[in-house]
Coordinates of C-alpha atoms in Angstrom, one line a residue:
M7 CA -0.8 17.7 -14.8
T8 CA 0.9 17.9 -11.4
L9 CA 0.6 20.6 -8.7
W10 CA 3.9 21.3 -7.1
G11 CA 5.0 23.0 -3.9
L12 CA 8.6 24.3 -3.4
I13 CA 10.3 24.5 0.0
I14 CA 13.5 26.5 0.1
G15 CA 16.0 26.5 2.9
E16 CA 18.5 24.4 4.9
S17 CA 17.5 25.5 8.4
E18 CA 15.9 23.2 10.9
A19 CA 12.5 25.0 10.3
A20 CA 12.7 24.3 6.6
H21 CA 13.4 20.6 7.2
R22 CA 10.4 20.4 9.6
A23 CA 8.1 22.1 7.2
A24 CA 9.2 19.9 4.3
S25 CA 8.7 16.8 6.5
R26 CA 5.1 17.8 7.5
L27 CA 4.2 18.8 3.9
Q28 CA 5.6 15.5 2.5
S29 CA 3.4 13.6 4.9
D30 CA 0.3 15.0 3.2
Q31 CA 0.6 14.9 -0.6
R32 CA -3.1 14.5 -1.4
R33 CA -3.4 17.8 -3.2
C34 CA 0.1 19.0 -3.9
T35 CA 3.5 17.4 -4.3
P36 CA 6.2 19.2 -2.2
V37 CA 9.9 19.5 -3.3
H38 CA 12.6 20.5 -0.9
V39 CA 15.8 22.4 -2.0
R40 CA 18.5 24.0 0.1
T41 CA 19.2 27.2 -1.8
A42 CA 17.7 29.7 -4.2
T43 CA 20.1 28.5 -6.9
E44 CA 18.8 24.9 -6.5
A45 CA 15.3 26.2 -6.6
W46 CA 15.9 27.9 -10.0
Q47 CA 17.5 24.7 -11.3
W48 CA 14.5 22.7 -10.3
L49 CA 12.0 25.3 -11.8
D50 CA 13.8 25.2 -15.1
R51 CA 13.3 21.4 -15.2
M52 CA 9.6 21.6 -14.1
P53 CA 7.5 19.8 -16.8
E54 CA 5.5 22.0 -19.1
G55 CA 1.8 22.0 -18.2
D56 CA 2.5 21.5 -14.5
H57 CA 1.7 24.2 -11.9
L58 CA 3.8 25.7 -9.2
V59 CA 1.2 26.2 -6.4
Y60 CA 3.4 27.6 -3.5
V61 CA 6.9 28.5 -2.5
C62 CA 7.6 28.1 1.2
A63 CA 11.0 29.8 2.0
A64 CA 12.8 29.9 5.4
F65 CA 14.4 33.0 6.7
P66 CA 16.9 34.3 7.7
S67 CA 18.6 32.9 4.6
P68 CA 22.2 33.3 3.2
D69 CA 20.5 33.9 -0.2
G70 CA 19.2 37.3 1.0
D71 CA 16.0 38.8 2.3
P72 CA 12.5 37.6 1.2
D73 CA 12.2 40.2 -1.6
T74 CA 15.6 39.2 -3.1
V75 CA 14.8 35.5 -3.0
L76 CA 11.1 35.4 -3.9
L77 CA 10.3 38.4 -6.2
P78 CA 12.1 36.9 -9.2
I79 CA 10.0 33.7 -8.8
V80 CA 6.8 35.8 -8.5
D81 CA 7.7 37.6 -11.8
R82 CA 7.9 34.2 -13.5
F83 CA 4.9 32.6 -11.8
P84 CA 2.4 35.4 -11.0
T85 CA -0.2 33.1 -9.4
V86 CA 2.1 31.3 -7.1
R87 CA 1.3 31.5 -3.3
I88 CA 4.2 32.8 -1.2
I89 CA 4.7 31.4 2.3
I90 CA 7.4 32.7 4.6
L91 CA 8.9 30.7 7.5
T92 CA 10.8 32.9 10.0
S93 CA 12.4 32.4 13.3
D94 CA 12.7 36.1 13.9
P95 CA 10.1 38.0 16.0
V96 CA 10.1 40.8 13.5
L97 CA 10.2 40.3 9.7
D98 CA 11.6 42.8 7.3
G99 CA 12.8 42.9 3.7
V100 CA 9.3 42.2 2.4
A101 CA 8.3 45.7 1.0
G102 CA 8.2 44.5 -2.6
L103 CA 6.1 41.4 -1.8
A104 CA 3.7 43.4 0.4
D105 CA 3.4 46.1 -2.4
G106 CA 2.5 43.3 -4.9
G107 CA 0.0 41.6 -2.6
K108 CA 2.1 38.5 -2.4
L109 CA 2.5 38.0 1.4
D110 CA 0.1 35.1 1.4
L111 CA 1.1 33.4 4.6
I112 CA 3.7 34.1 7.3
V113 CA 4.5 31.3 9.8
H114 CA 6.7 31.5 12.8
S115 CA 9.0 28.4 13.2
D116 CA 7.4 27.6 16.6
S117 CA 4.1 27.0 14.9
L118 CA 5.2 24.3 12.6
N119 CA 4.2 21.5 14.9
S120 CA 0.7 22.7 15.2
D121 CA -2.1 21.1 13.1
F122 CA -3.1 24.6 12.0
F123 CA 0.0 24.7 9.8
L124 CA -1.3 21.9 7.5
Q125 CA -4.7 23.5 7.6
D126 CA -3.3 26.9 6.5
M127 CA -1.3 25.2 3.7
S128 CA -4.4 23.4 2.5
D129 CA -6.2 26.8 2.4
Q130 CA -3.4 28.2 0.3
V131 CA -3.7 25.3 -2.2
R132 CA -7.5 25.9 -2.4
R133 CA -7.0 29.6 -3.0
F134 CA -4.5 28.8 -5.8
A135 CA -7.1 26.6 -7.4
E136 CA -9.7 29.4 -7.1
S137 CA -7.4 32.1 -8.7
S138 CA -6.1 29.8 -11.5
G139 CA -9.5 28.4 -12.4
L140 CA -8.5 24.7 -11.8
G141 CA -11.5 24.0 -9.6
Y142 CA -11.6 22.4 -6.1
P143 CA -10.3 18.9 -5.6
R144 CA -12.9 16.6 -4.2
D145 CA -11.2 16.2 -0.9
A146 CA -10.4 20.0 -0.6
P147 CA -11.6 21.6 2.6
T148 CA -15.0 23.4 2.5
K149 CA -14.6 27.1 1.5
E150 CA -14.7 29.1 4.7
T151 CA -16.1 32.7 5.0
F152 CA -15.1 35.4 7.5
I153 CA -16.8 35.0 10.8
F154 CA -18.4 38.5 10.5
S155 CA -19.5 37.9 7.0
T156 CA -23.1 36.6 6.6
P157 CA -25.5 36.6 3.7
M158 CA -28.4 37.7 6.0
S159 CA -29.8 41.2 5.6
D160 CA -29.8 43.8 8.4
D161 CA -33.5 43.0 9.1
E162 CA -32.8 39.3 9.3
V163 CA -29.8 39.8 11.6
M164 CA -31.9 42.1 13.8
A165 CA -34.7 39.6 14.0
Q166 CA -32.3 37.0 15.3
I167 CA -30.8 39.4 17.8
V168 CA -34.2 40.3 19.2
A169 CA -35.1 36.6 19.4
G170 CA -31.9 36.0 21.4
I171 CA -32.7 39.0 23.7
D172 CA -36.3 37.9 24.3
D173 CA -35.0 34.4 25.1
C174 CA -32.4 35.6 27.5
L175 CA -34.1 38.5 29.2
G176 CA -37.8 37.7 28.6
Y177 CA -40.0 39.6 26.2
Q178 CA -38.9 43.2 25.9
P179 CA -41.6 45.8 25.3
R180 CA -41.4 47.6 22.0
V181 CA -41.2 51.3 22.2
T182 CA -42.7 53.6 19.5
V183 CA -41.6 57.2 19.2
P184 CA -42.7 59.9 16.6
P185 CA -40.4 61.8 14.3
G186 CA -38.2 64.5 15.9
V187 CA -37.4 62.7 19.1
R188 CA -33.9 62.7 20.4
L189 CA -32.7 59.2 21.3
T190 CA -29.2 60.4 22.4
I191 CA -28.1 64.0 23.1
E192 CA -24.7 65.4 22.1
G193 CA -22.5 65.9 25.2
T194 CA -24.6 63.9 27.7
A195 CA -23.9 60.5 29.2
V196 CA -25.3 57.4 27.5
E197 CA -26.6 54.6 29.7
E198 CA -28.9 52.8 27.3
A199 CA -29.0 51.6 23.7
M200 CA -31.9 51.6 21.3
L201 CA -32.3 48.7 18.9
S202 CA -34.2 50.2 16.0
L203 CA -36.6 47.6 14.5
K204 CA -38.4 50.0 12.1
G205 CA -38.0 53.6 11.1
A206 CA -35.1 56.0 10.4
V207 CA -32.7 57.9 12.6
A208 CA -30.3 60.7 11.7
L209 CA -27.2 61.8 13.5
E210 CA -26.7 65.6 14.1
R211 CA -23.8 67.6 15.5
E212 CA -23.8 71.2 16.7
S213 CA -21.5 73.8 15.0
H214 CA -21.2 77.6 14.8
A215 CA -23.2 77.3 11.5
G216 CA -26.0 75.5 13.3
D217 CA -27.0 71.9 13.6
I218 CA -25.3 69.8 10.8
L219 CA -26.8 66.5 9.6
M220 CA -23.8 64.2 9.7
H221 CA -25.3 60.8 8.9
H222 CA -28.7 59.4 7.9
A223 CA -28.4 56.3 5.7
T224 CA -25.3 55.2 7.7
T225 CA -26.7 55.6 11.2
G226 CA -27.0 51.9 12.0
R227 CA -29.6 49.8 13.8
I228 CA -28.3 50.0 17.4
I229 CA -28.3 53.6 18.6
G230 CA -25.8 54.5 21.4
L231 CA -23.7 51.3 21.3
L232 CA -20.4 53.0 20.5
S233 CA -20.8 55.5 23.4
L234 CA -21.4 52.6 25.7
T235 CA -18.2 50.9 24.8
D236 CA -16.1 53.3 27.0
R237 CA -18.9 55.0 29.0
R238 CA -18.3 58.3 27.2
E239 CA -20.7 61.1 26.4
A240 CA -22.7 61.0 23.2
F241 CA -20.7 62.4 20.2
F242 CA -23.9 63.0 18.1
T243 CA -27.5 63.8 18.7
S244 CA -29.6 60.9 17.4
R245 CA -33.0 62.2 16.2
T246 CA -35.8 60.2 14.7
T247 CA -36.8 61.3 11.2
T248 CA -39.8 58.9 10.9
E249 CA -41.8 57.0 13.5
V250 CA -39.4 54.5 15.1
T251 CA -40.2 51.2 16.8
G252 CA -37.5 49.7 18.9
I253 CA -36.2 48.0 22.1
R254 CA -34.4 50.1 24.7
L255 CA -31.9 48.2 26.8
T256 CA -29.5 49.3 29.6
F257 CA -25.8 48.5 29.2
E258 CA -26.2 46.0 32.1
Q259 CA -28.9 44.1 30.1
L260 CA -26.7 44.1 27.0
N261 CA -23.8 42.7 29.1
R262 CA -26.0 39.9 30.3
V263 CA -27.0 39.0 26.8
I264 CA -23.5 39.1 25.4
R265 CA -22.1 36.9 28.3
T266 CA -24.8 34.2 28.0
R267 CA -25.5 34.3 24.2
P268 CA -22.2 34.4 22.2
E269 CA -24.1 33.9 19.0
T270 CA -26.2 37.0 19.7
A271 CA -23.0 39.0 20.6
L272 CA -21.6 37.9 17.2
L273 CA -24.7 39.2 15.4
I274 CA -24.5 42.5 17.3
A275 CA -20.9 42.8 16.2
V276 CA -22.0 42.1 12.6
L277 CA -24.5 45.0 12.7
L278 CA -21.9 47.3 14.3
I279 CA -19.2 46.5 11.7
R280 CA -21.7 47.0 8.9
S281 CA -22.7 50.4 10.3
L282 CA -19.1 51.5 10.7
D283 CA -18.3 50.2 7.3
R284 CA -21.1 52.2 5.7
R285 CA -20.2 55.3 7.7
L286 CA -16.5 55.0 6.8
R287 CA -17.3 54.5 3.1
R288 CA -19.6 57.5 3.2
A289 CA -16.9 59.5 4.9
E290 CA -14.4 58.5 2.2
D291 CA -17.0 59.4 -0.5
I292 CA -17.5 62.8 1.1
Q293 CA -13.8 63.3 1.2
V294 CA -13.5 62.5 -2.5
E295 CA -16.5 64.8 -3.2
K296 CA -14.8 67.5 -1.1
I297 CA -11.6 67.2 -3.1
E298 CA -13.5 67.2 -6.4
L299 CA -15.5 70.2 -5.3
M300 CA -12.4 72.0 -4.2
A301 CA -10.8 71.3 -7.6
Q302 CA -14.0 72.5 -9.3
L303 CA -14.0 75.6 -7.1
R304 CA -10.3 76.3 -8.0
R305 CA -11.2 76.0 -11.7
E306 CA -14.2 78.3 -11.2
Q307 CA -12.1 80.7 -9.3
E308 CA -9.5 80.7 -12.1
E309 CA -12.3 81.3 -14.6
L310 CA -13.8 84.0 -12.5
Q311 CA -10.3 85.7 -12.2
K312 CA -9.9 85.5 -15.9
T313 CA -13.4 86.8 -16.5
Y314 CA -12.7 89.6 -14.0
A315 CA -9.5 90.4 -15.8
D316 CA -11.4 90.4 -19.1
L317 CA -14.1 92.7 -17.6
Q318 CA -11.4 95.0 -16.3
A319 CA -9.8 95.1 -19.7
A320 CA -13.2 95.7 -21.3
R321 CA -14.0 98.4 -18.8
A322 CA -10.7 100.1 -19.5
E323 CA -11.3 99.8 -23.2
L324 CA -14.8 101.3 -22.8
M325 CA -13.3 104.1 -20.7
G326 CA -10.7 104.6 -23.4
R327 CA -13.4 104.7 -26.0
A328 CA -15.4 107.1 -23.9
R329 CA -12.3 109.3 -23.6
F330 CA -11.8 109.2 -27.4
A331 CA -15.5 110.1 -27.9
T332 CA -15.1 113.0 -25.5
L333 CA -11.8 113.9 -27.2
G334 CA -13.7 113.9 -30.5
E335 CA -16.3 116.3 -29.1
L336 CA -13.6 118.5 -27.6
A337 CA -11.7 118.4 -30.9
S338 CA -14.8 119.6 -32.7
G339 CA -15.0 122.5 -30.3
V340 CA -11.3 123.2 -30.5
A341 CA -11.5 123.0 -34.3
H342 CA -14.4 125.5 -34.4
E343 CA -12.5 127.9 -32.1
L344 CA -9.2 127.5 -34.0
N345 CA -10.6 127.7 -37.5
N346 CA -10.8 131.5 -37.6
P347 CA -7.4 132.3 -36.1
I348 CA -5.7 129.6 -38.3
A349 CA -7.5 130.9 -41.4
A350 CA -6.3 134.4 -40.4
I351 CA -2.7 133.2 -40.0
M352 CA -2.8 131.5 -43.4
R353 CA -4.3 134.5 -45.1
S354 CA -1.7 136.7 -43.4
V355 CA 1.0 134.4 -44.8
D356 CA -0.4 134.7 -48.3
H357 CA -0.6 138.5 -48.0
L358 CA 3.0 138.6 -46.7
V359 CA 4.2 136.5 -49.6
E360 CA 2.4 138.9 -52.0
D361 CA 3.5 142.0 -50.3
I362 CA 7.1 140.9 -50.0
S363 CA 7.1 139.7 -53.6
L364 CA 5.9 143.1 -54.8
A365 CA 8.6 144.8 -52.6
F366 CA 11.3 142.6 -54.2
E367 CA 10.2 143.3 -57.8
N368 CA 12.1 146.6 -58.1
G369 CA 15.7 146.2 -59.3
D370 CA 17.8 143.2 -60.2
E371 CA 18.8 142.5 -56.6
M372 CA 15.2 142.6 -55.4
R373 CA 14.1 140.3 -58.3
A374 CA 16.8 137.8 -57.3
A375 CA 15.7 138.0 -53.7
S376 CA 12.1 137.5 -54.8
T377 CA 13.1 134.4 -56.8
A378 CA 15.0 133.1 -53.7
L379 CA 12.0 133.7 -51.5
H380 CA 9.6 131.8 -53.7
A381 CA 12.2 129.0 -54.2
A382 CA 12.5 128.6 -50.4
L383 CA 8.8 128.9 -49.9
H384 CA 8.1 126.0 -52.2
S385 CA 11.2 123.9 -51.6
S386 CA 11.1 120.2 -50.6
P387 CA 13.0 118.8 -47.6
L388 CA 16.5 117.5 -48.2
S389 CA 18.1 114.3 -46.8
T390 CA 21.1 114.6 -44.6
H391 CA 23.3 113.5 -47.5
E392 CA 21.8 116.1 -49.8
V393 CA 22.3 118.9 -47.2
R394 CA 26.0 118.0 -46.9
E395 CA 26.3 117.9 -50.7
E396 CA 24.7 121.4 -51.0
R397 CA 27.0 122.8 -48.3
R398 CA 30.0 121.5 -50.3
L399 CA 28.7 123.0 -53.5
L400 CA 28.0 126.3 -51.8
T401 CA 31.4 126.4 -50.3
D402 CA 33.0 125.8 -53.7
L403 CA 30.8 128.6 -55.2
T404 CA 31.3 131.2 -52.5
G405 CA 34.7 130.2 -51.2
D406 CA 33.5 130.7 -47.7
A407 CA 32.4 127.6 -45.6
L408 CA 30.7 129.7 -42.9
L409 CA 28.7 131.6 -45.5
A410 CA 27.8 128.3 -47.2
Q411 CA 26.5 127.0 -43.9
R412 CA 24.3 130.1 -43.4
L413 CA 23.0 129.9 -46.9
S414 CA 22.2 126.2 -46.5
L415 CA 20.3 126.9 -43.3
A416 CA 18.4 129.7 -45.1
G417 CA 17.3 127.2 -47.7
V418 CA 19.6 128.5 -50.5
T419 CA 20.8 125.8 -52.9
A420 CA 23.9 126.0 -55.1
E421 CA 21.8 125.7 -58.2
M422 CA 19.6 128.7 -57.1
L423 CA 22.6 130.8 -56.2
E424 CA 24.4 130.0 -59.4
T425 CA 21.3 131.0 -61.4
L426 CA 20.9 134.3 -59.5
L427 CA 24.5 135.4 -59.6
P428 CA 25.8 136.9 -62.9
R429 CA 29.2 135.5 -63.9
R430 CA 30.8 138.9 -64.0
M431 CA 29.9 141.2 -61.1
P432 CA 31.9 143.4 -58.9
S433 CA 32.7 141.8 -55.6
G434 CA 30.9 144.4 -53.5
R435 CA 27.7 144.0 -55.5
R436 CA 28.1 140.3 -55.5
S437 CA 28.3 140.3 -51.6
R438 CA 25.2 142.5 -51.3
L439 CA 23.3 140.2 -53.7
I440 CA 24.2 137.2 -51.8
E441 CA 23.1 138.9 -48.5
E442 CA 19.8 139.8 -50.2
V443 CA 19.3 136.3 -51.5
E444 CA 20.1 134.8 -48.0
R445 CA 17.7 137.2 -46.3
A446 CA 14.9 136.6 -48.8
S447 CA 15.5 132.8 -48.7
S448 CA 15.3 133.0 -44.8
I449 CA 12.1 134.9 -45.1
G450 CA 10.7 132.3 -47.5
T451 CA 11.8 129.5 -45.3
G452 CA 10.2 131.2 -42.3
L453 CA 7.0 131.8 -44.2
R454 CA 7.0 128.2 -45.4
N455 CA 7.4 127.0 -41.7
L456 CA 4.6 129.3 -40.6
R457 CA 2.4 128.0 -43.4
S458 CA 3.4 124.4 -42.6
A459 CA 2.7 125.0 -38.9
S460 CA -0.7 126.5 -39.6
T461 CA -1.5 123.6 -41.8
R462 CA -0.2 121.1 -39.2
I463 CA -2.3 122.6 -36.5
N464 CA -5.3 122.3 -38.7
S465 CA -4.4 118.7 -39.6
L466 CA -3.9 117.8 -35.9
V467 CA -7.3 119.1 -35.1
D468 CA -8.7 117.1 -38.0
S469 CA -6.7 114.1 -36.7
L470 CA -8.2 114.4 -33.2
R471 CA -11.6 114.6 -34.8
S472 CA -10.9 111.5 -36.9
Y473 CA -10.5 109.4 -33.8
A474 CA -14.1 109.8 -33.0
R475 CA -15.1 110.1 -36.7
P476 CA -12.7 108.1 -38.9
D477 CA -14.0 109.7 -42.1
G478 CA -13.0 113.1 -40.9
D479 CA -9.5 112.9 -42.5
P480 CA -10.0 112.5 -46.3
L481 CA -7.7 110.4 -48.5
A482 CA -5.1 112.2 -50.5
D483 CA -2.0 111.5 -52.6
I484 CA 1.0 112.7 -50.7
R485 CA 4.7 112.1 -50.6
V486 CA 5.7 110.3 -47.4
R487 CA 8.9 112.3 -47.0
D488 CA 6.9 115.6 -46.9
T489 CA 4.7 114.4 -43.9
I490 CA 7.8 113.1 -42.1
E491 CA 9.7 116.3 -42.7
D492 CA 6.8 118.4 -41.5
T493 CA 6.7 116.3 -38.3
I494 CA 10.4 116.6 -37.7
R495 CA 10.2 120.4 -38.2
L496 CA 7.3 120.7 -35.7
L497 CA 9.1 118.4 -33.2
S498 CA 12.3 120.4 -33.4
H499 CA 12.0 121.3 -29.7
R500 CA 12.0 117.6 -28.8
L501 CA 15.0 116.9 -31.1
H502 CA 17.3 119.5 -29.7
G503 CA 20.8 118.0 -29.4
I504 CA 19.9 115.0 -31.5
D505 CA 21.6 114.4 -34.9
V506 CA 18.8 113.7 -37.3
E507 CA 20.0 111.6 -40.3
R508 CA 17.6 111.5 -43.3
E509 CA 17.9 108.8 -46.0
Y510 CA 14.9 109.5 -48.4
G511 CA 14.4 107.2 -51.4
D512 CA 12.9 108.4 -54.6
L513 CA 9.4 107.1 -54.0
P514 CA 6.0 107.8 -55.7
P515 CA 3.1 109.4 -53.7
I516 CA 0.9 107.1 -51.7
V517 CA -2.9 107.3 -51.1
C518 CA -3.5 107.8 -47.3
H519 CA -5.0 109.9 -44.6
P520 CA -2.2 112.4 -44.2
A521 CA -3.2 113.6 -40.7
Q522 CA -3.3 110.1 -39.4
L523 CA 0.1 109.2 -40.8
S524 CA 1.5 112.4 -39.3
Q525 CA 0.2 111.1 -36.0
V526 CA 2.1 107.8 -36.5
W527 CA 5.4 109.6 -37.3
T528 CA 4.8 111.9 -34.3
N529 CA 4.4 108.9 -32.0
L530 CA 7.4 107.1 -33.3
I531 CA 9.8 110.1 -33.4
V532 CA 8.7 111.2 -29.9
N533 CA 9.4 107.6 -28.6
A534 CA 12.8 107.6 -30.3
A535 CA 13.6 111.1 -28.8
D536 CA 12.6 109.9 -25.3
A537 CA 14.9 106.8 -25.7
L538 CA 17.8 109.1 -26.6
V539 CA 17.6 111.2 -23.4
G540 CA 21.0 110.9 -21.8
A541 CA 22.7 109.3 -24.8
E542 CA 26.3 110.3 -25.4
N543 CA 26.0 110.8 -29.2
P544 CA 22.2 110.7 -29.9
I545 CA 21.4 109.9 -33.5
L546 CA 17.9 109.6 -35.0
T547 CA 17.8 108.0 -38.5
V548 CA 14.8 108.3 -40.8
E549 CA 14.8 106.2 -43.9
T550 CA 12.3 105.7 -46.7
S551 CA 12.5 102.9 -49.2
S552 CA 10.5 100.4 -51.3
P553 CA 10.8 96.8 -49.8
R554 CA 8.8 95.4 -52.8
P555 CA 6.8 96.8 -55.8
G556 CA 3.7 98.7 -54.7
W557 CA 4.9 99.3 -51.2
V558 CA 6.6 102.0 -49.2
R559 CA 8.7 101.4 -46.1
V560 CA 9.5 104.0 -43.4
S561 CA 12.2 103.1 -40.8
I562 CA 12.8 105.3 -37.7
A563 CA 15.9 104.2 -35.8
D564 CA 17.6 105.4 -32.6
N565 CA 20.9 104.5 -30.9
G566 CA 19.3 104.4 -27.5
P567 CA 19.6 101.7 -24.8
G568 CA 17.1 99.4 -26.5
I569 CA 14.0 97.6 -25.0
D570 CA 14.3 94.3 -23.2
P571 CA 12.5 91.3 -24.7
G572 CA 10.0 91.0 -21.8
T573 CA 8.9 94.6 -22.3
L574 CA 9.0 94.5 -26.1
E575 CA 6.3 91.8 -26.3
H576 CA 3.8 94.1 -24.5
I577 CA 4.8 97.3 -26.3
F578 CA 1.7 97.5 -28.5
E579 CA -0.7 96.8 -25.6
P580 CA -3.0 99.7 -24.6
R581 CA -2.0 101.7 -21.5
F582 CA 1.5 100.1 -21.6
T583 CA 4.5 102.5 -21.6
T584 CA 8.2 102.6 -20.8
K585 CA 8.4 106.3 -20.4
A586 CA 10.7 107.8 -17.7
G587 CA 12.8 104.6 -17.6
R588 CA 10.1 102.5 -16.0
V589 CA 7.4 100.2 -17.1
Q590 CA 4.0 101.4 -16.1
Y591 CA 0.4 101.3 -17.2
G592 CA -0.8 104.9 -17.8
M593 CA -2.1 106.5 -21.0
G594 CA 0.4 104.5 -23.1
L595 CA -1.8 104.8 -26.2
G596 CA 0.7 106.1 -28.7
L597 CA 1.9 102.8 -30.2
T598 CA -1.5 101.3 -29.9
I599 CA -3.0 104.1 -31.9
S600 CA -0.2 104.0 -34.4
R601 CA -0.7 100.3 -35.1
T602 CA -4.5 100.9 -35.5
I603 CA -3.8 103.6 -38.0
V604 CA -1.2 101.6 -40.0
E605 CA -3.5 98.5 -40.1
R606 CA -6.4 100.7 -41.3
H607 CA -4.1 101.7 -44.2
G608 CA -3.5 98.0 -44.9
G609 CA 0.1 98.2 -43.6
T610 CA 2.2 96.7 -40.9
I611 CA 4.2 98.1 -38.0
R612 CA 6.9 96.3 -36.0
L613 CA 9.6 97.2 -33.5
D614 CA 13.0 95.5 -33.4
S615 CA 15.2 96.2 -30.5
H616 CA 18.6 95.2 -29.1
P617 CA 21.1 96.7 -26.7
G618 CA 22.2 99.9 -28.5
G619 CA 19.2 100.7 -30.6
T620 CA 15.6 100.3 -31.6
V621 CA 14.1 100.4 -35.1
A622 CA 10.4 101.0 -35.9
T623 CA 9.5 99.8 -39.3
V624 CA 6.2 100.8 -41.1
D625 CA 5.2 99.2 -44.4
L626 CA 2.4 100.8 -46.4
P627 CA 0.8 100.0 -49.7
L628 CA 0.8 102.7 -52.4
E629 CA -2.9 102.3 -53.2
G630 CA -3.8 103.1 -49.6
P631 CA -6.7 101.9 -47.5

């Protein structure tokens, strides 16, 4: 195994370096090449098992800067020592080598004739042996330590310093002071230093928050020495924390010791460097702790903010629940107050039906009118398609489109009219009979609306009461279209100018809480009506269907402007509303309540929206909750 050293360059400095290294081949065999290309040719031929110890390259070089020439060699031989010869006063192009820790030795060409060059190269060979595990050659120079590095402890170093001081100045009396004594005072001049032989001293500094303990374990053994270096005022207050024994010297006495005892001066420097090192390390540790504490504080602040937001939401929810509880109490009172007048209205409707029926019993025309009244009173709502079909049939039957429209609005169907009108009847009598039928049917429709309104008021009160007492609205078998039609009828004032399209499928009854479902339809239809404000041709489409066996689907669609995606994802959140064309947090409970009601029934509710329309879809199971 051979240890090789490679010298690269054709400058005069490279030749001198090669000559000096070739004169001393005891530990490493040098090889001199002129260019980087020749260097790689030689490296490719280097015998396997041999070691490349160092590369000594001269710069400036036509091959490029040091990084360009030497980094590829370092990549192939990671343990190689890099020595740079330069004739320039300032060296650049070494960022990569410096970053990789490979600027092992830099030599100016004027220093090549010095004996120190060979000594430095010998040290590089020794360091290569250390890092590669080859061991020291027998004739290798003794391993040298840094001049300020000593295995002695602080107490041992201090003992030697005191011995040197006593030898130089004569025996110095030892001073003993109790805890709490200030050895230096912040902001005052320092003229003496205190060598602490035993005890502990802390450094303090004043602040607006009071005296702050800055250093304790890192104070050092020579108090006041740093302030003496440039005759400045004390930066800290040094205060004993235990009984302290020491030697107090003026700066003139210290000067005398340092001038006459270089070995003592070196030991003083060792103590000073150790103290500064501990203080700097502690300061860096404190900085790291500060950063970690700040990061922890930020995390805790974020958690507190989240907790605060959760508490705010919980508070709002509790307030909402409190409002609902209050609403339930108010609803009970309102129900109690309304029960009697509602019952009176409903009894009056029943009496009116009986009285009008009796009045219509005399004569064929009156009996026909009575039949029309009862038919209108108990009729079911028709879809938009069915209404159009009835108007067409009535027009065919009467020959008058305007009359057919009036009859349709009064609730008269073609089947009813055809049954009530004899085939052969004088035209005058026929016209009077049609008028009586129309009038009676209008009365029946009005009575039906009055009865429906009374029932609806009662149901709404029960619905309000059910918010606080969910069992207050009993289950019932109902037809979904009936609850929807009742809602549309009672919201007619909100639907003025809106074309309501009905597409009712032939569906079986479902088991549900009728008042609660009416509340859902009310919320959805009111939202759709609000979305259609200002629309050119507003259309509200209500459709019922069966998406799959055992289920009913209700779709309520509008051709309004739609809801943007950012708003749509919050649409079911409590207190979130888009009313009046703006997003705000107010009551905004309609859709939240609707979803709660639908989910209690075992169903689902969703909103799909795009520019030009929004569709609310509710799916409910037939068997109910």
